[in-house]
Short mmCIF file of C-alpha atoms and ligand atoms in Angstrom, two decimals:
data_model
loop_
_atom_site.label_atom_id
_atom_site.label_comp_id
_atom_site.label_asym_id
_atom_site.label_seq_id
_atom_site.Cartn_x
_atom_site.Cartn_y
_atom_site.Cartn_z
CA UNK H 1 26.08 -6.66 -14.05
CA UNK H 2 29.21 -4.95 -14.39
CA UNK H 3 32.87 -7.31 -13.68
CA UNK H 4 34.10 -5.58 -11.16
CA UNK H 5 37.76 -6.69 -10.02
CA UNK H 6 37.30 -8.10 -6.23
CA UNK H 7 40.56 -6.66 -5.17
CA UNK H 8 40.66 -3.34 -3.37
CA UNK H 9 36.97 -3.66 -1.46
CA UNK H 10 37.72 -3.98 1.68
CA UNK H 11 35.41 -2.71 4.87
CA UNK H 12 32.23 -3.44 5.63
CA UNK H 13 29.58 -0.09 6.54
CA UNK H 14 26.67 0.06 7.98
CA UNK H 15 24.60 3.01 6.91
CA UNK H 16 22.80 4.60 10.12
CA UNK H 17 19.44 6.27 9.99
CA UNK H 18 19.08 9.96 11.70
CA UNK H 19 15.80 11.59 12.20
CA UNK H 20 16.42 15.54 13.06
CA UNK H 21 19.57 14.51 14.38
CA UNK H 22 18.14 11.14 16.47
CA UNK H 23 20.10 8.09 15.75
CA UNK H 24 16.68 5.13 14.90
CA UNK H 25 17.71 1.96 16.75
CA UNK H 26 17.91 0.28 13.87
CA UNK H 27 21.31 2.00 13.10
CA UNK H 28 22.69 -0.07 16.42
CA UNK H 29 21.35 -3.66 15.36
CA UNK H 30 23.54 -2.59 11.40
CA UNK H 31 26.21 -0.88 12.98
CA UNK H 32 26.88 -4.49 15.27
CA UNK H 33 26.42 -6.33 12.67
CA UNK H 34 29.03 -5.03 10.60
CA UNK H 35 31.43 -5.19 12.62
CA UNK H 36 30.65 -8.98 13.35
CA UNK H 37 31.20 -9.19 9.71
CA UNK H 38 34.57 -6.85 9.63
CA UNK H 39 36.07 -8.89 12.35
CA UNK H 40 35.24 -12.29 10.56
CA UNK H 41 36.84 -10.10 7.70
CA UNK H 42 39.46 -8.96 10.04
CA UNK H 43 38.60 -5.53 8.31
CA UNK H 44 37.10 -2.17 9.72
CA UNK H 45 34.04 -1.72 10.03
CA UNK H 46 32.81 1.84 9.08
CA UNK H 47 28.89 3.89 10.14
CA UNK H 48 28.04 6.33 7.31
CA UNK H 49 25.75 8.92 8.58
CA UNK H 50 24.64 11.61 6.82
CA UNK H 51 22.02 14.80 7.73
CA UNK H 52 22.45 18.19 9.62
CA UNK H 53 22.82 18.94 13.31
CA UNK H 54 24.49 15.29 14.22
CA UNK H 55 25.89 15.94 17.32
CA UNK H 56 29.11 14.12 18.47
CA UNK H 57 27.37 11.88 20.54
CA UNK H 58 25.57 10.07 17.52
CA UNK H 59 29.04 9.22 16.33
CA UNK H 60 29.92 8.49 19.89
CA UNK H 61 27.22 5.88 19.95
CA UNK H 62 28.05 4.59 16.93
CA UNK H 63 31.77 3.72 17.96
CA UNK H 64 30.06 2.40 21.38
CA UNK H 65 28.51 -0.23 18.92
CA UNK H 66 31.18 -1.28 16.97
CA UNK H 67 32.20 1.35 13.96
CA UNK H 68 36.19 1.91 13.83
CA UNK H 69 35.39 4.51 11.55
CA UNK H 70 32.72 6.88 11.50
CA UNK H 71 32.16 8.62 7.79
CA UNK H 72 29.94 11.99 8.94
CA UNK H 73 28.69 13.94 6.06
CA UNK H 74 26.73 16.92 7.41
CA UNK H 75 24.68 19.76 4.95
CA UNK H 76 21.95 21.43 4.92
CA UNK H 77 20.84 20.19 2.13
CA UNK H 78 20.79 16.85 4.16
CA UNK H 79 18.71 17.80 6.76
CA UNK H 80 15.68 16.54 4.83
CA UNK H 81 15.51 13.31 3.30
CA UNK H 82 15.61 12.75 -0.52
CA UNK H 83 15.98 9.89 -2.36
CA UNK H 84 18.13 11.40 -5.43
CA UNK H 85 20.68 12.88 -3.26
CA UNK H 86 21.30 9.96 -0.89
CA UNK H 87 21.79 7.70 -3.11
CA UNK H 88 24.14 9.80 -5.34
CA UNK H 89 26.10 10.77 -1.90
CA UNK H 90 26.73 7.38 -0.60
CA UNK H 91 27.33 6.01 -4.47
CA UNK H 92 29.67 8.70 -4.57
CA UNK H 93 31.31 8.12 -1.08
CA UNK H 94 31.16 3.81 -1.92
CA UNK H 95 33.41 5.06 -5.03
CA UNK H 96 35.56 6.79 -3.40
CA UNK H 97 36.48 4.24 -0.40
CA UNK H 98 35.73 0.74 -2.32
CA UNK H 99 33.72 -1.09 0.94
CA UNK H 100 33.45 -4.59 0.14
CA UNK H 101 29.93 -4.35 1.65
CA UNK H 102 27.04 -2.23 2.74
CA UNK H 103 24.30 -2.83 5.12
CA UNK H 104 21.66 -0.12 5.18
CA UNK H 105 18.62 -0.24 6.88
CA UNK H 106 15.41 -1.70 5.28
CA UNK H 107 12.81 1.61 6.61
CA UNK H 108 11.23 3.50 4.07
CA UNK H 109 13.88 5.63 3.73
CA UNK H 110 16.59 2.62 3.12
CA UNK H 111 13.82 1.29 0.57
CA UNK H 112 13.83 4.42 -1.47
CA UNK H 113 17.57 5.02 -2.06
CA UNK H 114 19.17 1.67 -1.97
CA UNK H 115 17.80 0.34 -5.12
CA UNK H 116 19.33 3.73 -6.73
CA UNK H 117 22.75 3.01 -5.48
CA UNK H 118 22.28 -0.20 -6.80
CA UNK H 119 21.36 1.02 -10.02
CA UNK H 120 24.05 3.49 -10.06
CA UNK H 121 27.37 0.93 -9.19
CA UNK H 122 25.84 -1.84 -11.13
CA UNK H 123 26.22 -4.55 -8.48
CA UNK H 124 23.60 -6.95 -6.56
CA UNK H 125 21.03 -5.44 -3.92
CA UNK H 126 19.44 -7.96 -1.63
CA UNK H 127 16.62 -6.48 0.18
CA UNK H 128 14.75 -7.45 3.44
CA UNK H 129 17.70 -9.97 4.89
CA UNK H 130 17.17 -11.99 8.02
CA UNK H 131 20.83 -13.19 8.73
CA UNK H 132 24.26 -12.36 7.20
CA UNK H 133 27.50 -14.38 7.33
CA UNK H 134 30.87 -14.43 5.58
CA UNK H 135 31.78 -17.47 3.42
CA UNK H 136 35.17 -17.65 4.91
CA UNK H 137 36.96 -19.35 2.02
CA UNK H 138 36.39 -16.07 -0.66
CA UNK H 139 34.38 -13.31 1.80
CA UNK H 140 31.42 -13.62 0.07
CA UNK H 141 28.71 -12.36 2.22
CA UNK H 142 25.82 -15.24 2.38
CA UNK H 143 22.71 -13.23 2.74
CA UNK H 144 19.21 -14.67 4.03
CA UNK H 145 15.91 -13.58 3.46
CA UNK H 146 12.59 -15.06 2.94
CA UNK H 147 11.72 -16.06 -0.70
CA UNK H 148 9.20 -17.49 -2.93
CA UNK H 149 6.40 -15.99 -1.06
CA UNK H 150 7.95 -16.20 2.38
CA UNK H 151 7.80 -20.06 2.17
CA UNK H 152 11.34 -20.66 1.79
CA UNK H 153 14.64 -19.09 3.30
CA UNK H 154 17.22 -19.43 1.18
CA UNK H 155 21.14 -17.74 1.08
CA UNK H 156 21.83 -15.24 -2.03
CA UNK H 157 25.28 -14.53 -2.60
CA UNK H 158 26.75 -11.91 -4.83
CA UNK H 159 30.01 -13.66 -6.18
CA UNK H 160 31.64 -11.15 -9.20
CA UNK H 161 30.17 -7.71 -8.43
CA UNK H 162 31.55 -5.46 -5.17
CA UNK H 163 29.67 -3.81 -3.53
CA UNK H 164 27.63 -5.98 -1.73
CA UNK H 165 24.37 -4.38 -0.92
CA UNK H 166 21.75 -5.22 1.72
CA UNK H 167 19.14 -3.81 3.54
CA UNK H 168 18.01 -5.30 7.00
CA UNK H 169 14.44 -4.59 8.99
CA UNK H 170 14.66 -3.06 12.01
CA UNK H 171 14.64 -5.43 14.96
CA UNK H 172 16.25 -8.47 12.98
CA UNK H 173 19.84 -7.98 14.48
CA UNK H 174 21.18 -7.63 17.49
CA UNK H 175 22.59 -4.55 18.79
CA UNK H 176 25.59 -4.89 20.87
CA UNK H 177 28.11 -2.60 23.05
CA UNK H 178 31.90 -3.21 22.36
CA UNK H 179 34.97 -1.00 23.95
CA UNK H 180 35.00 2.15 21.88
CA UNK H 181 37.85 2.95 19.42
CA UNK H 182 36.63 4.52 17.07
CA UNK H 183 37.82 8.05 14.62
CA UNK H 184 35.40 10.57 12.80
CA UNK H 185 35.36 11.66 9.10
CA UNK H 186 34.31 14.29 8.13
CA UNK H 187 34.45 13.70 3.98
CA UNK H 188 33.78 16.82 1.77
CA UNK H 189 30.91 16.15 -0.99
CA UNK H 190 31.06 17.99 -4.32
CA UNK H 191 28.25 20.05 -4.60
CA UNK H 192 26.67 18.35 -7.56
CA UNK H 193 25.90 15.41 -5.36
CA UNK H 194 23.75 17.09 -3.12
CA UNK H 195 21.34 18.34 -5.88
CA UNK H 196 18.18 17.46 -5.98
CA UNK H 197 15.36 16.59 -8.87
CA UNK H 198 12.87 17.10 -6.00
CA UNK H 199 11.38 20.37 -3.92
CA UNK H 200 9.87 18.81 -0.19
CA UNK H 201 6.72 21.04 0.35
CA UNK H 202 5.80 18.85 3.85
CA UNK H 203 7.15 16.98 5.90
CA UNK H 204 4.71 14.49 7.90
CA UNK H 205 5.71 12.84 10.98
CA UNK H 206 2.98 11.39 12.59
CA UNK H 207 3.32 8.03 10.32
CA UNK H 208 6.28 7.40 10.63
CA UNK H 209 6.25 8.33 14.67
CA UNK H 210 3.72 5.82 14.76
CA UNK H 211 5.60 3.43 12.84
CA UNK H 212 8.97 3.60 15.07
CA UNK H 213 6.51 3.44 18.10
CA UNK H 214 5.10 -0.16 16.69
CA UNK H 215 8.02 -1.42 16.09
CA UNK H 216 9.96 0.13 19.40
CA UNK H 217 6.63 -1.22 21.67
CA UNK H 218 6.92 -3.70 24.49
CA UNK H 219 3.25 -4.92 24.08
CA UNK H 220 2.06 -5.60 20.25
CA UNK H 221 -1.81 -6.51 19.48
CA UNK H 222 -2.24 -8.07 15.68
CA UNK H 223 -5.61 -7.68 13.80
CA UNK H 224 -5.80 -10.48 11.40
CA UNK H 225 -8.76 -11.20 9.02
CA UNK H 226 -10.23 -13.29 11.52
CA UNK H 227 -11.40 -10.29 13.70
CA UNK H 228 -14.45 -9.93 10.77
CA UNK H 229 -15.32 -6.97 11.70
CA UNK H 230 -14.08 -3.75 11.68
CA UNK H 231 -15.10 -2.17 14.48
CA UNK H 232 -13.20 -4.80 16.19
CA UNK H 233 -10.12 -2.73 15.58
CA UNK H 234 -11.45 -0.11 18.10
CA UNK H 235 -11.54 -2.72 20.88
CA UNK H 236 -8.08 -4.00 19.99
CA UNK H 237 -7.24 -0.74 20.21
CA UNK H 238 -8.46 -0.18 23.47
CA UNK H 239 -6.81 -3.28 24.71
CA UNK H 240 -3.75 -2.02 23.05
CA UNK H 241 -3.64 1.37 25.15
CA UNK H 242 -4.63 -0.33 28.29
CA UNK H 243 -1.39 -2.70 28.30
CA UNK H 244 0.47 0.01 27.13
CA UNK H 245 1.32 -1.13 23.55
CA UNK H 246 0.39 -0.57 19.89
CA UNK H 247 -1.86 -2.19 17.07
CA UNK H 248 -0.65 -4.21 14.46
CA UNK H 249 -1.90 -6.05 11.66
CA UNK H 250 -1.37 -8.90 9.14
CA UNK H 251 -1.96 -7.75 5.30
CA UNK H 252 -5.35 -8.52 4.95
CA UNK H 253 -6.18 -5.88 7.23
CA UNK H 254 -4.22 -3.78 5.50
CA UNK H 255 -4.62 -4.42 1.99
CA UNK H 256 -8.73 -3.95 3.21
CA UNK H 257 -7.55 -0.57 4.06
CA UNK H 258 -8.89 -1.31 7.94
CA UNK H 259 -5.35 0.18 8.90
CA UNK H 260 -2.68 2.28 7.76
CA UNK H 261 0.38 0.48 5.30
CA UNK H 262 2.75 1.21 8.66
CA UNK H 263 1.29 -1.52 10.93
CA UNK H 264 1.74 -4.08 8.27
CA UNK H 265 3.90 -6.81 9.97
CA UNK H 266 6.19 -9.38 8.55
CA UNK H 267 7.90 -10.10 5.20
CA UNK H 268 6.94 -6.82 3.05
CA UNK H 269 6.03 -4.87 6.54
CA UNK H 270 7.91 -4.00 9.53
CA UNK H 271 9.22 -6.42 12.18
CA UNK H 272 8.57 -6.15 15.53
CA UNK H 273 10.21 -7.74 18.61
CA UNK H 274 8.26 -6.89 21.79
CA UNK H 275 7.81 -8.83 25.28
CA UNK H 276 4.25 -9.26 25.03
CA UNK H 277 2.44 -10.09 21.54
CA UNK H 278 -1.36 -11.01 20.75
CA UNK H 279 -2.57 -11.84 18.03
CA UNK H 280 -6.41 -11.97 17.02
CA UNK H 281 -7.61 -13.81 14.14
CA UNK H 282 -4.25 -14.61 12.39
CA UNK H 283 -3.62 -17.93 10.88
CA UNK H 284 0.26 -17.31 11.14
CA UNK H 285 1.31 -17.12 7.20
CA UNK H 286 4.90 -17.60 7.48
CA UNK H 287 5.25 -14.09 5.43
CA UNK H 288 3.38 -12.40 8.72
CA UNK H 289 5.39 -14.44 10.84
CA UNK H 290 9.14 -13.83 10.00
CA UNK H 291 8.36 -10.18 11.29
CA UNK H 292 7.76 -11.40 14.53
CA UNK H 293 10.93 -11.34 15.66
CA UNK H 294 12.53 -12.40 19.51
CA UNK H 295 9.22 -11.93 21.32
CA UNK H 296 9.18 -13.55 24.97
CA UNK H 297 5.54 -14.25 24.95
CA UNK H 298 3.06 -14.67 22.09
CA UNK H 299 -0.70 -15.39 22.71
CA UNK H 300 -2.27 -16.48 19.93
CA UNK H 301 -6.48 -16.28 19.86
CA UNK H 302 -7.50 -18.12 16.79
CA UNK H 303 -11.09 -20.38 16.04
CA UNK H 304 -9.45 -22.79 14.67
CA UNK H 305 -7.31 -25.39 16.39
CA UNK H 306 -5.64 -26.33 13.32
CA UNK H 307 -3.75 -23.16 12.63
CA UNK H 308 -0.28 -22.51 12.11
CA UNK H 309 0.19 -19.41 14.66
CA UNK H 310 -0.90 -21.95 17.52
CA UNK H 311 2.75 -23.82 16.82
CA UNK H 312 5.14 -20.72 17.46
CA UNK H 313 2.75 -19.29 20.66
CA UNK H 314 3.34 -19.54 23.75
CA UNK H 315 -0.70 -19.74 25.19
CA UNK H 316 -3.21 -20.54 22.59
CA UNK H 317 -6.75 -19.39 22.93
CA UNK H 318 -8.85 -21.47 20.57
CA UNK H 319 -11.99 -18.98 20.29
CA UNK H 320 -14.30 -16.71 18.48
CA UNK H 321 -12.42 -13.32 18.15
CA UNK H 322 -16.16 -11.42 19.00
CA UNK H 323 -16.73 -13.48 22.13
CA UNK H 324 -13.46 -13.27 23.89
CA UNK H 325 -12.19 -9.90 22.62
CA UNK H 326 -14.86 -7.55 25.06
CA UNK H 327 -13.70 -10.26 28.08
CA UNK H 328 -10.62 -10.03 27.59
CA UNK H 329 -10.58 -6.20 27.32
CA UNK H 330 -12.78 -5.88 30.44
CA UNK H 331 -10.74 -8.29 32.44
CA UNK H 332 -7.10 -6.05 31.52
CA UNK H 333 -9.12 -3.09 32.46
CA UNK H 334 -10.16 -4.14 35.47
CA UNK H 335 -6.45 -5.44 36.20
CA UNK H 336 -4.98 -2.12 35.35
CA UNK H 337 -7.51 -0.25 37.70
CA UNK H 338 -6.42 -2.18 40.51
CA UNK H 339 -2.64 -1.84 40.20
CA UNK H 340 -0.95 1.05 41.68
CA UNK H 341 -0.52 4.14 39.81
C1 FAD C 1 5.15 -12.08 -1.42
C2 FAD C 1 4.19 -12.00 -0.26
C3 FAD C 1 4.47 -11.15 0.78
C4 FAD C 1 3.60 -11.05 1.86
N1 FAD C 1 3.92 -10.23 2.90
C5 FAD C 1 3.11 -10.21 3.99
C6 FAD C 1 3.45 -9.40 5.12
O1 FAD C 1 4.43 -8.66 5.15
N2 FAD C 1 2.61 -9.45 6.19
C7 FAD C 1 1.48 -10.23 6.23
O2 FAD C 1 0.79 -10.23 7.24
N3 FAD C 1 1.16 -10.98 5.16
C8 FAD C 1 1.92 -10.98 4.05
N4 FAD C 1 1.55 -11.74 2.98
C9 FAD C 1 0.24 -12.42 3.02
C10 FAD C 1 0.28 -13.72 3.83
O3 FAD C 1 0.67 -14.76 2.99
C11 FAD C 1 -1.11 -14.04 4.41
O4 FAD C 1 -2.05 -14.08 3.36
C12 FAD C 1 -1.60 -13.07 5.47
O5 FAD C 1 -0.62 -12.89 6.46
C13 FAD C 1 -2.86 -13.65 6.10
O6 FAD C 1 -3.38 -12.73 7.00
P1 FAD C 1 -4.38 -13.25 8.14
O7 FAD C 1 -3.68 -14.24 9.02
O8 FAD C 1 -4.94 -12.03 8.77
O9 FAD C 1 -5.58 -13.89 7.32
P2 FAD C 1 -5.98 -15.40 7.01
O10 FAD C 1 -4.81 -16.20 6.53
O11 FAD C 1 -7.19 -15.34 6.17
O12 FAD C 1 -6.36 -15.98 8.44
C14 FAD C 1 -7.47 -15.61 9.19
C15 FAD C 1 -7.48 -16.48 10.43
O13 FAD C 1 -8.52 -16.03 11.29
C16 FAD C 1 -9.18 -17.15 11.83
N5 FAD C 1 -10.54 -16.70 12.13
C17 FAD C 1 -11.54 -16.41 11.26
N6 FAD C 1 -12.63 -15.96 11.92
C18 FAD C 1 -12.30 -15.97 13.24
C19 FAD C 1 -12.99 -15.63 14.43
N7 FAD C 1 -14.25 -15.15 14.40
N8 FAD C 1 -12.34 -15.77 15.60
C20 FAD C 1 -11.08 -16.26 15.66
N9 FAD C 1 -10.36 -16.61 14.57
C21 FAD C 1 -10.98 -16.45 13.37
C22 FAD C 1 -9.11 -18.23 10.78
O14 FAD C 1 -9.19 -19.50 11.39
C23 FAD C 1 -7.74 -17.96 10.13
O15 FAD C 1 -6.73 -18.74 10.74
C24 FAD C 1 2.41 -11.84 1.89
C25 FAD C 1 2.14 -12.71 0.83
C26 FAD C 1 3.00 -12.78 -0.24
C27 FAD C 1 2.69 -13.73 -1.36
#
């Protein structure tokens, strides 16, 4: 790791995520963030956004939660996402302004380019954190995340190297409103930077529709192993679209290849954080669980009495996934065709 000299990093960013011009919430939850950090810091704390089309109000919002500064870098070479040029633009702006630290967002997209910038200045990447704090005595950033298999939590700190980098999963902070008082900048990006090794032939949407829509849902329905069978999924499905909500699943539905990577919840997945969650056939692996994240009620339906998801749920239904899955489905559907359009 290269010895960086700590003095003259100061800021904190958060890097926001834009999708043809629409701010992900998960830019919100960062953007807060840092500037709980900057004020700890009693620095500024700055939202990076880069792409094509961003209207005003995205940096308007992103003042509303907390950036002093907004850093706006807008071309069209932007408007589609690729890794190489990303990375070499924010390296490039990081350079330039020296932040002391940078949050980006742990999506597919923040997974892609982060570990370049990291490459690129040499310093300390922690990926997937679940809390951040200042150690007020040197501001180090403690960073938290799950570790040695998801069975531990334990605080990584990057002591001689500036940046720091992290990524965060959507849902895992808390977005918050402050007074607005904020400035945009609009910094000009040689044209080298915005180069590209790679030619984008399609775009797809639909997965990554479907994953915002899991992890945006109100009502979440997990497949885990226990639900045997795989026609199962089609009835948890079913149940799924009749409260509203999406599906799920723990990894070893995924890694059977029952559903798509994108449902995958928890420590290498995507965290979700709705009102209503049930799960079906999931022991409760703490590397499934820490992507369940502020949920006001989880059911859990498990056969076995002994298992771990049955501590963290709120109503626990000790039962054979076959035998209550088609009750409970015809009992919600009954429900739903009695309540007023
Ligand atoms: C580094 C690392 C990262 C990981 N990341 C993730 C991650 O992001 N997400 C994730 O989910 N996992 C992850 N895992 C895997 C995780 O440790 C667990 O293995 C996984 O979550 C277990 O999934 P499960 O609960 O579906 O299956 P199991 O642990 O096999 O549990 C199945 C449960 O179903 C119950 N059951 C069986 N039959 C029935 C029935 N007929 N009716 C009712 N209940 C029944 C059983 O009692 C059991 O409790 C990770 C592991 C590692 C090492």
């Amino acid at each position: 790791m290269r010895d960086i000299s700590k003095e003259g990093w100061r800021g904190v960013w958060a890097v926001a995520e834009c999708h043809e011009g629409c701010l992900m919430p998960v830019s919100l939850e960062l953007v807060s963030k840092a500037r709980e950090l900057a004020d700890k810091l009693q620095t500024e704390a700055t939202a990076v956004v880069f792409g094509h089309g961003i209207s005003g109000a995205v940096c308007d919002t992103l003042m509303e939660y907390g950036a002093h500064v907004v850093q706006l870098v807008e071309h069209e070479a932007l408007a589609v996402f690729r890794d190489d040029v990303f990375a070499r633009v924010l390296t490039g702006l990081i350079l330039s302004k020296r932040p002391e630290i940078v949050l980006a967002p742990a999506t597919y997209t923040g997974k892609a380019y982060m570990p370049r910038v990291q490459t690129m200045l040499e310093t300390g990447l922690t990926a997937g954190c679940l809390e951040l704090d200042i150690r007020s005595d040197d501001r180090v950033l403690i960073q938290t995340r799950a570790a040695w298999g998801g069975n531990l939590f334990v605080n990584i700190v990057c002591p001689d190297a500036r940046p720091q980098l992290v990524t965060v999963s959507p849902n895992v902070m808390i977005a918050r409103r402050v007074v607005a008082e904020g400035r945009v900048e609009r910094p000009e990006v040689p044209f080298e930077w915005l180069k590209s090794g790679m030619e984008v032939t399609e775009s797809v949407h639909e997965k990554q529709d479907e994953a915002v829509r899991l992890t945006k849902a109100d009502v979440v329905v997990v497949a885990g192993r226990g639900i045997e069978k795989r026609e199962n999924l089609k009835l948890l499905q079913e149940l799924a679209d009749a409260l509203g909500g999406a599906v799920g699943a723990t990894r070893a539905i995924t890694d059977l290849g029952w559903l798509p990577e994108y449902t995958q919840i928890g420590q290498t997945g995507v965290t979700v954080s709705p009102r209503l969650c049930i799960t079906f056939g999931v022991s409760g692996a703490v590397q499934h669980t820490v992507g369940l994240r502020n949920i006001d009620i989880l059911v859990a339906v498990n056969k076995d009495p002994a298992a771990p998801i049955f501590e963290m749920a709120t109503y626990g239904i000790v039962a054979d996934v076959n035998k209550i899955l088609p009750v409970l489905l015809e009992q919600v559907k009954k429900i739903r065709c009695k309540s007023p359009a």
